[in-house]
Amino acid sequence: MASHGWERDDDLARREDTGTSVVDGEAGTQDTVEDAGNAAAPVVTQKRRRNLLRESHLVSADGFKKVHRTFPYQVSTDVSGREAQALASLMKMYKQWAFDLYPGLNFEDFIERTESLGKGHQVQGLMTELREKEKVKALKKRQEEGESDSEEAML
């Protein structure tokens, strides 16, 4: 085979043996590009970013809104004499809610993270909104009870 200016016979033999060409002790760029095309290129996968617990989780429909919407109906109001059982039930509900919202943390770490996120603007606004809803609900209930008491007094 005729040798070109950048390729010598001993380099050709070495390239056939090792799969790369060497020119004056340095790797040749043209031949390695061809070899790289034939060899299986390693697949580069990007690391998945871990989903972190953020304020948006707490203010979503599955966050504090779910606690406000579902917990009052799952907890009995008359717990006299069985407070420990009611507390255990409530803790179980909170643990399940924490796992459903963000399964990557154990309950204690979830509580710590929630306490720190609870100082944020979005969470504070949501909590104020939920408290106002409860006040309105309690006022309506008192007014209804007051009206029914006054009707009974008239009879």
mmCIF file of C-alpha atoms in Angstrom:
data_model
loop_
_atom_site.group_PDB
_atom_site.id
_atom_site.type_symbol
_atom_site.label_atom_id
_atom_site.label_comp_id
_atom_site.label_asym_id
_atom_site.label_seq_id
_atom_site.Cartn_x
_atom_site.Cartn_y
_atom_site.Cartn_z
ATOM 1 C CA MET A 1 0.000 0.000 0.000
ATOM 2 C CA ALA A 2 1.351 3.412 -0.851
ATOM 3 C CA SER A 3 2.145 5.603 2.083
ATOM 4 C CA HIS A 4 0.800 9.071 2.326
ATOM 5 C CA GLY A 5 2.548 11.962 3.997
ATOM 6 C CA TRP A 6 0.746 11.488 7.276
ATOM 7 C CA GLU A 7 0.593 7.686 7.200
ATOM 8 C CA ARG A 8 3.530 5.244 7.230
ATOM 9 C CA ASP A 9 3.573 1.465 6.759
ATOM 10 C CA ASP A 10 4.528 0.738 10.362
ATOM 11 C CA ASP A 11 1.684 2.973 11.505
ATOM 12 C CA LEU A 12 -0.715 0.995 9.303
ATOM 13 C CA ALA A 13 0.400 -2.297 10.830
ATOM 14 C CA ARG A 14 0.091 -0.850 14.316
ATOM 15 C CA ARG A 15 -3.367 0.491 13.493
ATOM 16 C CA GLU A 16 -4.553 -2.915 12.316
ATOM 17 C CA ASP A 17 -3.222 -4.544 15.487
ATOM 18 C CA THR A 18 -4.510 -2.039 18.015
ATOM 19 C CA GLY A 19 -7.324 -0.327 16.187
ATOM 20 C CA THR A 20 -5.744 3.150 16.400
ATOM 21 C CA SER A 21 -3.113 4.972 14.398
ATOM 22 C CA VAL A 22 -0.151 6.764 15.875
ATOM 23 C CA VAL A 23 1.693 9.522 14.088
ATOM 24 C CA ASP A 24 4.992 10.527 15.690
ATOM 25 C CA GLY A 25 3.839 9.299 19.106
ATOM 26 C CA GLU A 26 0.504 11.116 19.006
ATOM 27 C CA ALA A 27 -2.904 9.712 18.196
ATOM 28 C CA GLY A 28 -4.142 10.485 14.690
ATOM 29 C CA THR A 29 -7.452 12.268 14.649
ATOM 30 C CA GLN A 30 -8.798 11.173 11.304
ATOM 31 C CA ASP A 31 -8.498 7.419 11.854
ATOM 32 C CA THR A 32 -9.823 7.523 15.398
ATOM 33 C CA VAL A 33 -12.918 9.336 14.209
ATOM 34 C CA GLU A 34 -13.619 6.483 11.806
ATOM 35 C CA ASP A 35 -12.969 3.895 14.519
ATOM 36 C CA ALA A 36 -15.189 5.759 16.974
ATOM 37 C CA GLY A 37 -18.044 5.586 14.501
ATOM 38 C CA ASN A 38 -17.714 1.792 14.311
ATOM 39 C CA ALA A 39 -17.306 1.203 18.040
ATOM 40 C CA ALA A 40 -20.328 1.263 20.305
ATOM 41 C CA ALA A 41 -20.386 4.699 21.887
ATOM 42 C CA PRO A 42 -21.122 4.677 25.599
ATOM 43 C CA VAL A 43 -24.636 5.856 26.294
ATOM 44 C CA VAL A 44 -24.636 8.999 28.371
ATOM 45 C CA THR A 45 -27.699 9.242 30.563
ATOM 46 C CA GLN A 46 -28.526 12.381 32.418
ATOM 47 C CA LYS A 47 -29.108 12.063 36.108
ATOM 48 C CA ARG A 48 -32.694 12.509 37.132
ATOM 49 C CA ARG A 49 -33.148 15.432 39.425
ATOM 50 C CA ARG A 50 -34.686 14.400 42.684
ATOM 51 C CA ASN A 51 -38.055 15.951 43.280
ATOM 52 C CA LEU A 52 -37.737 18.032 46.432
ATOM 53 C CA LEU A 53 -40.461 18.928 48.875
ATOM 54 C CA ARG A 54 -41.352 22.524 48.117
ATOM 55 C CA GLU A 55 -43.988 25.072 49.082
ATOM 56 C CA SER A 56 -45.923 24.161 45.958
ATOM 57 C CA HIS A 57 -46.456 20.645 47.357
ATOM 58 C CA LEU A 58 -47.908 22.043 50.570
ATOM 59 C CA VAL A 59 -50.290 24.485 48.873
ATOM 60 C CA SER A 60 -51.482 21.994 46.245
ATOM 61 C CA ALA A 61 -54.770 20.099 46.454
ATOM 62 C CA ASP A 62 -52.931 17.182 48.062
ATOM 63 C CA GLY A 63 -51.231 19.429 50.620
ATOM 64 C CA PHE A 64 -52.825 21.316 53.485
ATOM 65 C CA LYS A 65 -56.050 21.635 51.508
ATOM 66 C CA LYS A 66 -56.484 17.865 51.686
ATOM 67 C CA VAL A 67 -55.890 17.901 55.446
ATOM 68 C CA HIS A 68 -58.446 20.683 55.853
ATOM 69 C CA ARG A 69 -60.967 18.976 53.590
ATOM 70 C CA THR A 70 -60.771 15.363 54.831
ATOM 71 C CA PHE A 71 -59.406 15.148 58.364
ATOM 72 C CA PRO A 72 -62.359 16.719 60.230
ATOM 73 C CA TYR A 73 -64.673 14.071 58.803
ATOM 74 C CA GLN A 74 -62.356 11.197 59.691
ATOM 75 C CA VAL A 75 -61.856 12.177 63.332
ATOM 76 C CA SER A 76 -64.632 11.628 65.825
ATOM 77 C CA THR A 77 -65.593 14.692 67.844
ATOM 78 C CA ASP A 78 -66.535 12.721 70.961
ATOM 79 C CA VAL A 79 -63.297 11.169 72.212
ATOM 80 C CA SER A 80 -63.804 11.411 75.962
ATOM 81 C CA GLY A 81 -62.257 8.389 77.647
ATOM 82 C CA ARG A 82 -60.316 7.279 74.577
ATOM 83 C CA GLU A 83 -58.049 10.233 73.861
ATOM 84 C CA ALA A 84 -54.999 8.023 73.298
ATOM 85 C CA GLN A 85 -56.796 6.035 70.616
ATOM 86 C CA ALA A 86 -58.006 9.221 68.901
ATOM 87 C CA LEU A 87 -54.498 10.692 68.993
ATOM 88 C CA ALA A 88 -53.022 7.499 67.536
ATOM 89 C CA SER A 89 -55.614 7.595 64.766
ATOM 90 C CA LEU A 90 -54.849 11.238 64.026
ATOM 91 C CA MET A 91 -51.088 10.571 63.922
ATOM 92 C CA LYS A 92 -51.678 7.649 61.565
ATOM 93 C CA MET A 93 -53.647 9.927 59.230
ATOM 94 C CA TYR A 94 -50.893 12.562 59.295
ATOM 95 C CA LYS A 95 -48.232 9.948 58.561
ATOM 96 C CA GLN A 96 -50.235 8.599 55.629
ATOM 97 C CA TRP A 97 -50.784 12.118 54.311
ATOM 98 C CA ALA A 98 -47.058 12.865 54.593
ATOM 99 C CA PHE A 99 -46.185 9.671 52.727
ATOM 100 C CA ASP A 100 -48.755 10.368 50.000
ATOM 101 C CA LEU A 101 -47.503 13.923 49.564
ATOM 102 C CA TYR A 102 -43.772 13.179 49.592
ATOM 103 C CA PRO A 103 -42.701 9.547 50.066
ATOM 104 C CA GLY A 104 -38.976 10.362 49.978
ATOM 105 C CA LEU A 105 -38.799 11.468 53.621
ATOM 106 C CA ASN A 106 -39.581 9.728 56.857
ATOM 107 C CA PHE A 107 -42.237 11.396 58.986
ATOM 108 C CA GLU A 108 -39.907 13.261 61.358
ATOM 109 C CA ASP A 109 -37.895 14.740 58.475
ATOM 110 C CA PHE A 110 -41.117 15.625 56.680
ATOM 111 C CA ILE A 111 -42.314 17.522 59.755
ATOM 112 C CA GLU A 112 -39.038 19.452 60.013
ATOM 113 C CA ARG A 113 -39.141 20.341 56.323
ATOM 114 C CA THR A 114 -42.813 21.328 56.544
ATOM 115 C CA GLU A 115 -42.108 23.581 59.526
ATOM 116 C CA SER A 116 -39.388 25.404 57.613
ATOM 117 C CA LEU A 117 -41.513 25.686 54.452
ATOM 118 C CA GLY A 118 -44.476 26.846 56.526
ATOM 119 C CA LYS A 119 -42.710 30.153 57.101
ATOM 120 C CA GLY A 120 -42.957 30.937 53.391
ATOM 121 C CA HIS A 121 -45.331 33.425 51.816
ATOM 122 C CA GLN A 122 -47.451 30.921 49.867
ATOM 123 C CA VAL A 123 -48.029 28.619 52.818
ATOM 124 C CA GLN A 124 -48.812 31.495 55.176
ATOM 125 C CA GLY A 125 -51.354 32.840 52.686
ATOM 126 C CA LEU A 126 -53.016 29.442 52.346
ATOM 127 C CA MET A 127 -53.186 28.976 56.107
ATOM 128 C CA THR A 128 -54.785 32.416 56.505
ATOM 129 C CA GLU A 129 -57.325 31.540 53.820
ATOM 130 C CA LEU A 130 -58.191 28.215 55.488
ATOM 131 C CA ARG A 131 -58.556 29.895 58.887
ATOM 132 C CA GLU A 132 -60.922 32.474 57.402
ATOM 133 C CA LYS A 133 -63.039 29.701 55.876
ATOM 134 C CA GLU A 134 -63.260 28.018 59.278
ATOM 135 C CA LYS A 135 -64.283 31.285 60.941
ATOM 136 C CA VAL A 136 -67.048 31.833 58.388
ATOM 137 C CA LYS A 137 -68.223 28.243 58.807
ATOM 138 C CA ALA A 138 -68.272 28.596 62.612
ATOM 139 C CA LEU A 139 -70.177 31.903 62.423
ATOM 140 C CA LYS A 140 -72.806 30.378 60.132
ATOM 141 C CA LYS A 141 -73.173 27.442 62.492
ATOM 142 C CA ARG A 142 -73.595 29.760 65.497
ATOM 143 C CA GLN A 143 -76.170 31.843 63.657
ATOM 144 C CA GLU A 144 -78.152 28.734 62.727
ATOM 145 C CA GLU A 145 -77.999 27.505 66.319
ATOM 146 C CA GLY A 146 -79.015 30.953 67.575
ATOM 147 C CA GLU A 147 -81.980 31.049 65.210
ATOM 148 C CA SER A 148 -83.124 27.583 66.236
ATOM 149 C CA ASP A 149 -82.798 28.503 69.936
ATOM 150 C CA SER A 150 -84.875 31.649 69.456
ATOM 151 C CA GLU A 151 -87.527 29.681 67.573
ATOM 152 C CA GLU A 152 -87.703 27.154 70.423
ATOM 153 C CA ALA A 153 -88.045 29.971 72.956
ATOM 154 C CA MET A 154 -90.980 31.405 71.016
ATOM 155 C CA LEU A 155 -92.836 28.109 71.157
#
